[in-house]
Each structure stands twice: as C-alpha cells, then as structure tokens.
Amino acid sequence: ISREDAKPTGEDKTAILFSTAHKAGALADVLDVFKQYEINLTNIESRPSKKRQWEYYFFVDLSGHRTDKNIQDGMEEVRKHCLQLSILGSFPRATELL
C-alpha cells in the first residue's frame, strides 16, 4: 500500500478498513451492499479496537479497482452503514500461483 494507487490492470484488488455500530445485523448490512453491487470479497479479517470494548475493525480485500464504477458506487452505500470507512488502496492481484 502506497500513497498512490497502482493504475487499473483489469485484475486488481482494493483494500478497505471499516467499523460498524455494535448492534445485531450491522455487519450483515454492509455485506448486503457488497452483494447488491456484485463486489467479491477475497479476504475479511476482524480486529478488536484498542480504544473501545466490543468495537471491531474489519480489514477487507475486494476484487476490483477503486476506480471501477461498482466499487465507487458500493463504497458510497457502504459508508452509510459504517462508523468509519477507509479505502486503503488498490493494487494488481497476483496472477500466478506460487
């Protein structure tokens, strides 16, 4: 992750970080937006907040570049369901298996 995004290659990932309210269904609401905008999640991890008990941050990798229309529109909608949303950056995904 750098200060500037890599240019779109057509085979990209975008990393985001978000937090939601501590209430039933808050994460499901965000996941529904990804489904609605056909945004594929390739990785999702949760980490507890060091500042507030019961608050979690979610680190997510998405298929696509942040300049893709569905990613832009989806992030606008996701933001409505989050306490915090940061788009960390876009980068080419690995195309070869190691």
PDB file of C-alpha atoms in Angstrom:
ATOM      1  CA  ILE A   1       0.000   0.000   0.000  1.00  0.00           C
ATOM      2  CA  SER A   2       1.433   3.357  -1.016  1.00  0.00           C
ATOM      3  CA  ARG A   3       0.400   6.987  -1.245  1.00  0.00           C
ATOM      4  CA  GLU A   4      -0.740   6.455  -4.839  1.00  0.00           C
ATOM      5  CA  ASP A   5      -2.869   3.669  -6.269  1.00  0.00           C
ATOM      6  CA  ALA A   6      -1.475   1.427  -8.941  1.00  0.00           C
ATOM      7  CA  LYS A   7      -3.132   2.024 -12.298  1.00  0.00           C
ATOM      8  CA  PRO A   8      -6.033  -0.314 -13.115  1.00  0.00           C
ATOM      9  CA  THR A   9      -4.931  -3.531 -14.819  1.00  0.00           C
ATOM     10  CA  GLY A  10      -8.289  -5.293 -15.058  1.00  0.00           C
ATOM     11  CA  GLU A  11      -7.009  -7.804 -12.481  1.00  0.00           C
ATOM     12  CA  ASP A  12      -6.967  -5.708  -9.310  1.00  0.00           C
ATOM     13  CA  LYS A  13      -7.801  -5.785  -5.623  1.00  0.00           C
ATOM     14  CA  THR A  14      -8.794  -2.956  -3.310  1.00  0.00           C
ATOM     15  CA  ALA A  15      -8.120  -2.979   0.436  1.00  0.00           C
ATOM     16  CA  ILE A  16     -10.531  -1.252   2.817  1.00  0.00           C
ATOM     17  CA  LEU A  17     -10.956  -0.851   6.573  1.00  0.00           C
ATOM     18  CA  PHE A  18     -14.302  -0.221   8.253  1.00  0.00           C
ATOM     19  CA  SER A  19     -16.087  -0.372  11.580  1.00  0.00           C
ATOM     20  CA  THR A  20     -19.795  -0.666  12.317  1.00  0.00           C
ATOM     21  CA  ALA A  21     -22.043   0.032  15.265  1.00  0.00           C
ATOM     22  CA  HIS A  22     -22.149  -2.704  17.908  1.00  0.00           C
ATOM     23  CA  LYS A  23     -25.649  -3.935  17.117  1.00  0.00           C
ATOM     24  CA  ALA A  24     -27.221  -7.031  15.630  1.00  0.00           C
ATOM     25  CA  GLY A  25     -27.121  -7.047  11.834  1.00  0.00           C
ATOM     26  CA  ALA A  26     -24.657  -4.150  11.397  1.00  0.00           C
ATOM     27  CA  LEU A  27     -22.048  -6.274   9.610  1.00  0.00           C
ATOM     28  CA  ALA A  28     -24.758  -8.067   7.614  1.00  0.00           C
ATOM     29  CA  ASP A  29     -25.991  -4.679   6.348  1.00  0.00           C
ATOM     30  CA  VAL A  30     -22.520  -3.919   4.965  1.00  0.00           C
ATOM     31  CA  LEU A  31     -22.179  -7.387   3.440  1.00  0.00           C
ATOM     32  CA  ASP A  32     -25.562  -6.947   1.735  1.00  0.00           C
ATOM     33  CA  VAL A  33     -24.201  -3.851  -0.030  1.00  0.00           C
ATOM     34  CA  PHE A  34     -21.275  -5.849  -1.399  1.00  0.00           C
ATOM     35  CA  LYS A  35     -23.751  -8.406  -2.717  1.00  0.00           C
ATOM     36  CA  GLN A  36     -26.017  -5.724  -4.216  1.00  0.00           C
ATOM     37  CA  TYR A  37     -23.112  -4.133  -6.130  1.00  0.00           C
ATOM     38  CA  GLU A  38     -21.617  -7.518  -7.102  1.00  0.00           C
ATOM     39  CA  ILE A  39     -18.374  -6.843  -5.245  1.00  0.00           C
ATOM     40  CA  ASN A  40     -16.486 -10.045  -4.483  1.00  0.00           C
ATOM     41  CA  LEU A  41     -14.670 -10.236  -1.138  1.00  0.00           C
ATOM     42  CA  THR A  42     -11.390 -12.134  -1.331  1.00  0.00           C
ATOM     43  CA  ASN A  43     -10.401 -11.710   2.313  1.00  0.00           C
ATOM     44  CA  ILE A  44     -12.029 -10.427   5.504  1.00  0.00           C
ATOM     45  CA  GLU A  45     -10.421 -10.159   8.941  1.00  0.00           C
ATOM     46  CA  SER A  46     -11.714  -8.627  12.155  1.00  0.00           C
ATOM     47  CA  ARG A  47      -9.607  -6.990  14.827  1.00  0.00           C
ATOM     48  CA  PRO A  48     -10.790  -5.636  18.184  1.00  0.00           C
ATOM     49  CA  SER A  49     -10.482  -1.913  18.792  1.00  0.00           C
ATOM     50  CA  LYS A  50      -7.860  -0.909  21.312  1.00  0.00           C
ATOM     51  CA  LYS A  51      -9.960   2.125  22.247  1.00  0.00           C
ATOM     52  CA  ARG A  52     -13.460   0.767  22.845  1.00  0.00           C
ATOM     53  CA  GLN A  53     -14.690  -2.528  24.194  1.00  0.00           C
ATOM     54  CA  TRP A  54     -16.883  -4.520  21.784  1.00  0.00           C
ATOM     55  CA  GLU A  55     -15.867  -2.400  18.779  1.00  0.00           C
ATOM     56  CA  TYR A  56     -14.215  -4.199  15.885  1.00  0.00           C
ATOM     57  CA  TYR A  57     -12.423  -3.134  12.735  1.00  0.00           C
ATOM     58  CA  PHE A  58     -12.814  -5.142   9.557  1.00  0.00           C
ATOM     59  CA  PHE A  59      -9.993  -5.339   7.024  1.00  0.00           C
ATOM     60  CA  VAL A  60     -11.336  -6.464   3.642  1.00  0.00           C
ATOM     61  CA  ASP A  61      -9.825  -7.137   0.221  1.00  0.00           C
ATOM     62  CA  LEU A  62     -12.232  -6.683  -2.695  1.00  0.00           C
ATOM     63  CA  SER A  63     -11.943  -7.824  -6.301  1.00  0.00           C
ATOM     64  CA  GLY A  64     -11.644  -4.734  -8.490  1.00  0.00           C
ATOM     65  CA  HIS A  65     -10.011  -1.301  -8.566  1.00  0.00           C
ATOM     66  CA  ARG A  66     -11.306   1.634  -6.548  1.00  0.00           C
ATOM     67  CA  THR A  67     -11.977   3.482  -9.827  1.00  0.00           C
ATOM     68  CA  ASP A  68     -14.378   0.749 -11.038  1.00  0.00           C
ATOM     69  CA  LYS A  69     -17.968   2.045 -11.145  1.00  0.00           C
ATOM     70  CA  ASN A  70     -19.394  -0.743  -8.977  1.00  0.00           C
ATOM     71  CA  ILE A  71     -16.664  -0.234  -6.350  1.00  0.00           C
ATOM     72  CA  GLN A  72     -17.209   3.552  -6.264  1.00  0.00           C
ATOM     73  CA  ASP A  73     -20.987   3.233  -6.022  1.00  0.00           C
ATOM     74  CA  GLY A  74     -20.748   0.404  -3.496  1.00  0.00           C
ATOM     75  CA  MET A  75     -18.374   2.349  -1.238  1.00  0.00           C
ATOM     76  CA  GLU A  76     -20.794   5.300  -1.183  1.00  0.00           C
ATOM     77  CA  GLU A  77     -23.527   2.949   0.028  1.00  0.00           C
ATOM     78  CA  VAL A  78     -21.247   1.070   2.464  1.00  0.00           C
ATOM     79  CA  ARG A  79     -20.271   4.389   4.059  1.00  0.00           C
ATOM     80  CA  LYS A  80     -23.916   4.874   5.132  1.00  0.00           C
ATOM     81  CA  HIS A  81     -23.689   1.729   7.307  1.00  0.00           C
ATOM     82  CA  CYS A  82     -20.269   2.375   8.876  1.00  0.00           C
ATOM     83  CA  LEU A  83     -18.899   4.379  11.754  1.00  0.00           C
ATOM     84  CA  GLN A  84     -15.647   4.576   9.795  1.00  0.00           C
ATOM     85  CA  LEU A  85     -14.620   3.604   6.251  1.00  0.00           C
ATOM     86  CA  SER A  86     -11.123   3.987   4.812  1.00  0.00           C
ATOM     87  CA  ILE A  87     -10.131   2.895   1.329  1.00  0.00           C
ATOM     88  CA  LEU A  88      -6.528   1.823   1.854  1.00  0.00           C
ATOM     89  CA  GLY A  89      -5.675   1.436  -1.824  1.00  0.00           C
ATOM     90  CA  SER A  90      -5.858  -0.614  -4.998  1.00  0.00           C
ATOM     91  CA  PHE A  91      -3.182  -2.882  -6.409  1.00  0.00           C
ATOM     92  CA  PRO A  92      -2.744  -5.608  -9.060  1.00  0.00           C
ATOM     93  CA  ARG A  93      -3.715  -9.031  -7.765  1.00  0.00           C
ATOM     94  CA  ALA A  94      -1.307 -11.930  -8.043  1.00  0.00           C
ATOM     95  CA  THR A  95      -1.992 -13.804 -11.260  1.00  0.00           C
ATOM     96  CA  GLU A  96       0.368 -16.736 -10.736  1.00  0.00           C
ATOM     97  CA  LEU A  97       0.193 -19.394  -8.072  1.00  0.00           C
ATOM     98  CA  LEU A  98       3.366 -19.872  -6.082  1.00  0.00           C
TER      99      LEU A  98
END
